[in-house]
CSV table of C-alpha atoms and ligand atoms in Angstrom, one decimal:
chain,number,residue,atom,x,y,z
T,1,MET,CA,0.4,-18.1,8.5
T,2,THR,CA,0.7,-14.5,7.3
T,3,PHE,CA,4.2,-12.9,7.6
T,4,ILE,CA,3.7,-9.1,8.0
T,5,ILE,CA,6.5,-6.8,7.1
T,6,THR,CA,5.9,-3.2,7.7
T,7,VAL,CA,8.4,-0.2,6.4
T,8,THR,CA,8.2,2.8,8.4
T,9,GLY,CA,10.4,5.9,9.3
T,10,LYS,CA,10.6,9.7,8.8
T,11,GLY,CA,9.0,11.0,5.7
T,12,GLY,CA,11.3,11.1,2.6
T,13,THR,CA,13.6,8.5,4.0
T,14,GLY,CA,12.8,6.1,1.5
T,15,LYS,CA,9.9,3.9,2.8
T,16,THR,CA,8.1,3.6,-0.6
T,17,LEU,CA,11.4,2.7,-2.4
T,18,ILE,CA,12.0,0.1,0.1
T,19,ALA,CA,8.6,-1.2,0.2
T,20,SER,CA,8.2,-1.6,-3.4
T,21,LEU,CA,11.7,-3.3,-3.8
T,22,ILE,CA,10.8,-5.9,-0.9
T,23,VAL,CA,7.8,-6.7,-3.1
T,24,LYS,CA,9.9,-7.2,-6.1
T,25,HIS,CA,12.2,-9.5,-4.3
T,26,LEU,CA,9.3,-11.3,-2.5
T,27,THR,CA,7.6,-12.1,-5.7
T,28,ARG,CA,10.8,-13.7,-6.8
T,29,MET,CA,12.0,-15.5,-3.8
T,30,PHE,CA,8.5,-16.9,-3.1
T,31,LYS,CA,7.1,-17.6,-6.4
T,32,ASP,CA,3.9,-19.3,-5.4
T,33,SER,CA,3.3,-17.2,-2.5
T,34,SER,CA,0.4,-14.6,-2.3
T,35,ILE,CA,1.3,-11.1,-1.3
T,36,LEU,CA,-0.8,-8.4,-0.1
T,37,VAL,CA,0.6,-4.8,-0.4
T,38,VAL,CA,-0.8,-2.2,1.8
T,39,ASP,CA,-0.1,1.8,1.4
T,40,ALA,CA,-0.9,2.9,4.8
T,41,ASP,CA,0.6,6.3,4.2
T,42,SER,CA,-2.3,8.8,3.9
T,43,ASN,CA,-0.5,10.5,1.0
T,44,THR,CA,-1.1,7.4,-1.3
T,45,ASN,CA,1.8,7.0,-3.7
T,46,LEU,CA,3.1,3.5,-3.5
T,47,ASN,CA,0.8,2.4,-6.4
T,48,CYS,CA,3.1,4.6,-8.6
T,49,ALA,CA,6.2,2.8,-7.5
T,50,LEU,CA,4.3,-0.5,-8.0
T,51,GLY,CA,3.0,0.7,-11.5
T,52,ILE,CA,-0.5,0.1,-10.9
T,53,SER,CA,-3.7,2.2,-10.3
T,54,PHE,CA,-6.5,1.8,-7.8
T,55,LYS,CA,-10.2,3.1,-7.9
T,56,LYS,CA,-10.8,4.0,-4.0
T,57,THR,CA,-9.0,3.9,-0.8
T,58,LEU,CA,-10.3,2.2,2.1
T,59,GLY,CA,-10.7,5.7,3.6
T,60,ASP,CA,-13.1,6.4,0.7
T,61,LEU,CA,-15.1,3.3,1.4
T,62,ARG,CA,-15.4,4.1,5.2
T,63,GLU,CA,-16.8,7.5,4.3
T,64,GLU,CA,-19.6,6.0,2.3
T,65,PHE,CA,-20.5,3.8,5.2
T,66,ILE,CA,-20.4,6.4,7.9
T,67,ASN,CA,-24.0,6.5,7.8
T,68,PRO,CA,-24.7,2.7,7.6
T,69,PRO,CA,-27.3,1.6,5.1
T,70,ASP,CA,-30.5,0.5,6.7
T,71,SER,CA,-30.4,-3.1,6.8
T,72,SER,CA,-29.6,-6.1,9.1
T,73,SER,CA,-26.0,-6.1,10.4
T,74,GLY,CA,-25.3,-9.3,8.7
T,75,ALA,CA,-26.4,-7.7,5.3
T,76,LYS,CA,-24.3,-4.7,6.1
T,77,ASP,CA,-21.1,-6.8,6.8
T,78,LEU,CA,-21.5,-8.6,3.6
T,79,TYR,CA,-22.1,-5.5,1.3
T,80,PHE,CA,-19.2,-3.7,3.0
T,81,GLU,CA,-17.1,-6.8,2.2
T,82,SER,CA,-18.1,-6.9,-1.2
T,83,MET,CA,-17.4,-3.4,-1.9
T,84,LEU,CA,-13.9,-4.0,-0.4
T,85,TYR,CA,-13.2,-6.6,-2.8
T,86,GLU,CA,-14.6,-4.9,-5.8
T,87,GLU,CA,-13.7,-1.3,-5.4
T,88,VAL,CA,-10.7,-1.2,-3.1
T,89,LEU,CA,-8.8,-4.3,-3.4
T,90,VAL,CA,-6.5,-4.3,-6.7
T,91,GLU,CA,-5.6,-7.6,-8.1
T,92,SER,CA,-2.2,-7.6,-10.3
T,93,GLU,CA,-0.4,-10.4,-11.7
T,94,TYR,CA,2.0,-11.0,-8.7
T,95,PHE,CA,0.5,-9.2,-5.8
T,96,ASP,CA,-2.8,-7.5,-4.5
T,97,PHE,CA,-2.9,-3.9,-3.2
T,98,ILE,CA,-4.9,-1.7,-1.2
T,99,ALA,CA,-4.6,1.8,-0.2
T,100,MET,CA,-5.9,2.9,3.2
T,101,GLY,CA,-6.3,6.5,2.3
T,102,ARG,CA,-6.8,9.3,4.6
T,103,PRO,CA,-7.4,8.8,8.3
T,104,GLU,CA,-11.0,9.5,9.4
T,105,GLY,CA,-12.5,12.8,9.7
T,106,PRO,CA,-15.0,14.1,12.4
T,107,GLY,CA,-17.9,12.1,13.2
T,108,CYS,CA,-18.6,8.8,14.8
T,109,TYR,CA,-16.7,6.1,12.9
T,110,CYS,CA,-17.4,3.2,15.4
T,111,TYR,CA,-19.6,1.2,13.4
T,112,VAL,CA,-17.7,1.6,10.1
T,113,ASN,CA,-14.2,0.8,12.0
T,114,HIS,CA,-15.9,-2.4,13.4
T,115,LEU,CA,-16.8,-3.5,9.7
T,116,LEU,CA,-13.3,-2.4,8.6
T,117,ARG,CA,-11.6,-4.2,11.2
T,118,HIS,CA,-13.4,-7.6,10.6
T,119,ALA,CA,-13.2,-7.3,6.8
T,120,LEU,CA,-9.3,-6.5,6.8
T,121,ASP,CA,-8.8,-9.4,9.3
T,122,ARG,CA,-10.5,-11.8,6.9
T,123,LEU,CA,-8.6,-10.3,4.0
T,124,THR,CA,-5.2,-10.5,5.5
T,125,LYS,CA,-5.5,-14.0,6.6
T,126,ASN,CA,-5.9,-15.1,2.8
T,127,TYR,CA,-2.2,-14.0,2.2
T,128,ASP,CA,1.4,-15.5,2.8
T,129,PHE,CA,2.8,-12.0,3.1
T,130,VAL,CA,1.5,-8.4,3.8
T,131,VAL,CA,4.0,-5.7,3.1
T,132,ILE,CA,2.9,-2.3,4.6
T,133,ASP,CA,4.3,1.0,3.6
T,134,CYS,CA,3.5,3.1,6.6
T,135,GLU,CA,3.8,6.7,7.8
T,136,ALA,CA,5.7,7.5,11.0
T,137,GLY,CA,2.6,8.1,13.1
T,138,LEU,CA,1.6,4.3,12.4
T,139,GLU,CA,-1.9,5.8,12.2
T,140,HIS,CA,-3.4,2.9,10.3
T,141,LEU,CA,-1.8,0.2,12.5
T,142,SER,CA,-3.0,1.7,15.9
T,143,ARG,CA,-6.8,1.0,15.5
T,144,ARG,CA,-6.8,-1.6,12.8
T,145,THR,CA,-6.0,-5.2,12.5
T,146,MET,CA,-2.4,-5.9,11.5
T,147,ARG,CA,-1.2,-5.5,15.0
T,148,ASN,CA,0.9,-8.7,14.7
T,149,ILE,CA,4.0,-7.4,12.8
T,150,ASP,CA,6.6,-9.9,12.1
T,151,VAL,CA,9.3,-7.4,11.2
T,152,MET,CA,9.1,-3.7,11.4
T,153,LEU,CA,11.8,-2.0,9.3
T,154,ILE,CA,12.4,1.6,10.2
T,155,VAL,CA,14.4,3.6,7.5
T,156,VAL,CA,16.7,6.4,8.6
T,157,ASP,CA,18.8,8.6,6.4
T,158,SER,CA,22.1,10.6,7.5
T,159,SER,CA,19.9,13.1,9.6
T,160,ILE,CA,19.6,12.9,13.3
T,161,ARG,CA,15.8,14.0,13.0
T,162,SER,CA,15.3,10.6,11.3
T,163,ILE,CA,16.8,8.7,14.1
T,164,ILE,CA,14.7,10.7,16.7
T,165,THR,CA,11.8,9.7,14.5
T,166,ALA,CA,12.9,6.1,14.6
T,167,GLU,CA,12.9,6.3,18.4
T,168,ARG,CA,9.5,7.8,18.6
T,169,ILE,CA,8.2,5.0,16.3
T,170,ARG,CA,9.7,2.3,18.5
T,171,GLU,CA,8.1,3.9,21.6
T,172,LEU,CA,4.7,4.5,19.7
T,173,SER,CA,4.6,0.7,18.8
T,174,LYS,CA,4.9,0.0,22.4
T,175,GLU,CA,2.2,2.4,23.4
T,176,LEU,CA,-0.2,1.1,20.7
T,177,GLU,CA,0.5,-2.3,22.2
T,178,LEU,CA,1.4,-3.7,18.7
T,179,SER,CA,3.0,-7.2,18.7
T,180,VAL,CA,6.2,-6.6,16.6
T,181,GLY,CA,8.5,-9.5,16.5
T,182,ASN,CA,11.7,-7.7,15.2
T,183,ILE,CA,12.5,-4.1,14.8
T,184,TYR,CA,15.4,-3.3,12.3
T,185,VAL,CA,16.9,-0.1,11.1
T,186,VAL,CA,17.6,0.4,7.5
T,187,ILE,CA,20.0,3.0,6.6
T,188,ASN,CA,19.2,4.6,3.3
T,189,ARG,CA,21.2,6.9,1.2
T,190,VAL,CA,24.2,6.0,3.2
T,191,ASN,CA,27.0,8.6,3.2
T,192,LYS,CA,30.4,7.0,4.1
T,193,HIS,CA,31.7,10.2,5.7
T,194,ILE,CA,28.9,10.4,8.4
T,195,LEU,CA,28.3,6.5,8.5
T,196,PRO,CA,30.7,5.9,11.7
T,197,GLN,CA,28.8,8.6,13.6
T,198,LEU,CA,25.4,7.4,12.4
T,199,LEU,CA,26.2,4.0,13.5
T,200,GLU,CA,27.2,5.2,16.8
T,201,GLU,CA,24.0,7.1,17.4
T,202,LEU,CA,22.0,4.2,16.3
T,203,LEU,CA,23.7,1.8,18.6
T,204,ARG,CA,23.6,4.0,21.4
T,205,ARG,CA,20.0,3.7,21.2
T,206,ASP,CA,20.1,0.0,21.0
T,207,PHE,CA,18.9,-0.2,17.4
T,208,LYS,CA,19.7,-3.4,15.4
T,209,ILE,CA,20.7,-2.6,11.9
T,210,ILE,CA,19.7,-4.9,9.3
T,211,GLY,CA,21.3,-3.2,6.2
T,212,SER,CA,22.1,0.0,4.2
T,213,ILE,CA,21.3,1.3,0.7
T,214,PRO,CA,23.6,3.8,-1.1
T,215,GLU,CA,22.3,6.6,-3.1
T,216,ASP,CA,21.2,5.0,-6.4
T,217,PRO,CA,21.5,6.8,-9.7
T,218,MET,CA,19.1,4.4,-11.3
T,219,VAL,CA,16.4,5.4,-8.7
T,220,ILE,CA,16.9,9.0,-9.5
T,221,ASP,CA,16.7,8.4,-13.3
T,222,TYR,CA,13.5,6.2,-12.7
T,223,ASP,CA,12.0,9.2,-10.5
T,224,PHE,CA,12.8,11.7,-12.9
T,225,LYS,CA,11.2,9.7,-15.8
T,226,GLY,CA,8.2,8.6,-13.7
T,227,LYS,CA,9.0,4.9,-14.1
T,228,PRO,CA,7.7,2.4,-11.5
T,229,LEU,CA,10.6,1.7,-9.1
T,230,ILE,CA,9.4,-2.1,-9.0
T,231,ASP,CA,10.8,-2.4,-12.4
T,232,LEU,CA,14.2,-1.2,-11.6
T,233,PRO,CA,17.0,-3.7,-12.9
T,234,ASP,CA,18.8,-6.2,-11.0
T,235,ASN,CA,22.0,-4.2,-11.2
T,236,SER,CA,20.4,-1.4,-9.4
T,237,LEU,CA,22.2,-0.6,-6.2
T,238,ALA,CA,18.8,-0.2,-4.4
T,239,VAL,CA,17.6,-3.5,-5.7
T,240,LYS,CA,20.8,-5.3,-4.6
T,241,SER,CA,20.8,-3.9,-1.2
T,242,VAL,CA,17.0,-4.5,-0.5
T,243,GLY,CA,17.9,-8.1,-1.9
T,244,ASP,CA,20.7,-8.3,0.9
T,245,ILE,CA,18.2,-7.4,3.4
T,246,LEU,CA,15.6,-9.9,2.6
T,247,SER,CA,18.5,-12.6,2.7
T,248,ARG,CA,19.1,-11.6,6.3
T,249,LEU,CA,15.4,-11.8,7.0
T,250,TYR,CA,15.0,-15.1,5.4
T,251,PRO,CA,15.7,-17.2,8.5
T,252,LEU,CA,12.7,-15.5,10.1
T,253,ILE,CA,10.5,-16.0,7.2
T,254,LYS,CA,11.4,-19.6,6.6
T,255,PRO,CA,9.7,-21.3,9.5
T,256,MET,CA,6.6,-19.3,8.6
T,257,ILE,CA,5.9,-20.4,5.2
W,1,ADP,N1,18.8,5.0,-2.2
W,1,ADP,C1,18.1,6.1,-3.0
W,1,ADP,N2,18.9,6.7,-4.0
W,1,ADP,C2,18.3,7.5,-4.9
W,1,ADP,N3,16.9,8.0,-4.6
W,1,ADP,C3,16.3,7.5,-3.6
W,1,ADP,C4,17.0,6.7,-2.7
W,1,ADP,N4,16.0,6.4,-1.6
W,1,ADP,C5,14.9,7.2,-1.9
W,1,ADP,N5,15.1,7.9,-3.0
W,1,ADP,C6,14.2,8.8,-3.7
W,1,ADP,O1,13.9,9.8,-2.7
W,1,ADP,C7,12.3,10.1,-2.7
W,1,ADP,C8,12.0,9.9,-1.4
W,1,ADP,O2,11.8,8.7,-1.2
W,1,ADP,P1,10.3,7.7,-0.7
W,1,ADP,O3,10.8,6.2,-0.8
W,1,ADP,O4,9.3,8.3,-1.4
W,1,ADP,O5,10.3,8.3,0.6
W,1,ADP,P2,9.1,8.0,1.8
W,1,ADP,O6,8.1,7.0,1.2
W,1,ADP,O7,9.7,7.6,3.1
W,1,ADP,O8,8.4,9.5,2.0
W,1,ADP,C9,11.8,9.2,-3.8
W,1,ADP,O9,12.0,10.2,-5.1
W,1,ADP,C10,12.8,8.1,-4.0
W,1,ADP,O10,12.8,7.4,-5.1
W,2,MG,MG1,6.0,7.1,0.8
């Protein structure tokens, strides 16, 4: 069984920070488990937070296959899959990584999307965990595999716009007929003056809140120095808060592993 966690929310709310710290904790909490990390934001930057580099995005590979090579369909399938493993999948010590890249341009992608769906289906099944850093449009979740999401975390900050975006994301996931086990809100850069009103707005919209993360000076320092956020120390406020969130998710994860 693969446990799929997706982190979504308005741009700039802290999805990439949170996704990278989820990976940090999972690698420790479940030492022998395999983890695939997916950057499903077209503005690929999760790799920096994870301290790794990549050669190609899945979008790059898709462009190469838009005019399929002239061979039997079985051979094309295999060729596509071998390229996915060789050129897109990054294997690092504790987790693997793929970047989805830009959504498709004009042209007919039916054929390549078919290849993609099958290849991704097979790929994700190899892992115990898939962690997806996803833009608010859920673009990459809509047409692909990974439709069975166990936990969707929607990140909000102290702005009403981030709450409105959270509502849109919840609606969109219904429209796209994604199967989402649980949707939870994470409040990032929580501000104690605005918190009571923020909670009221969230509860009025029937959101369940799984935790909050304060503004973390260590994150600001790492950002400024360009250091990978996954390397933040255990006494970082953000690391601790994401750890608390994962402990709360543990009862959901436990039966699956
Ligand atoms: N709790 C926090 N404390 C300090 N800086 C934060 C915090 N959350 C996010 N940031 C910083 O704010 C910026 C935007 O966050 P990011 O995770 O990139 O957002 P998103 O992926 O949602 O666009 C990044 O530089 C990030 O490191
Ligand atoms: Mg991001």
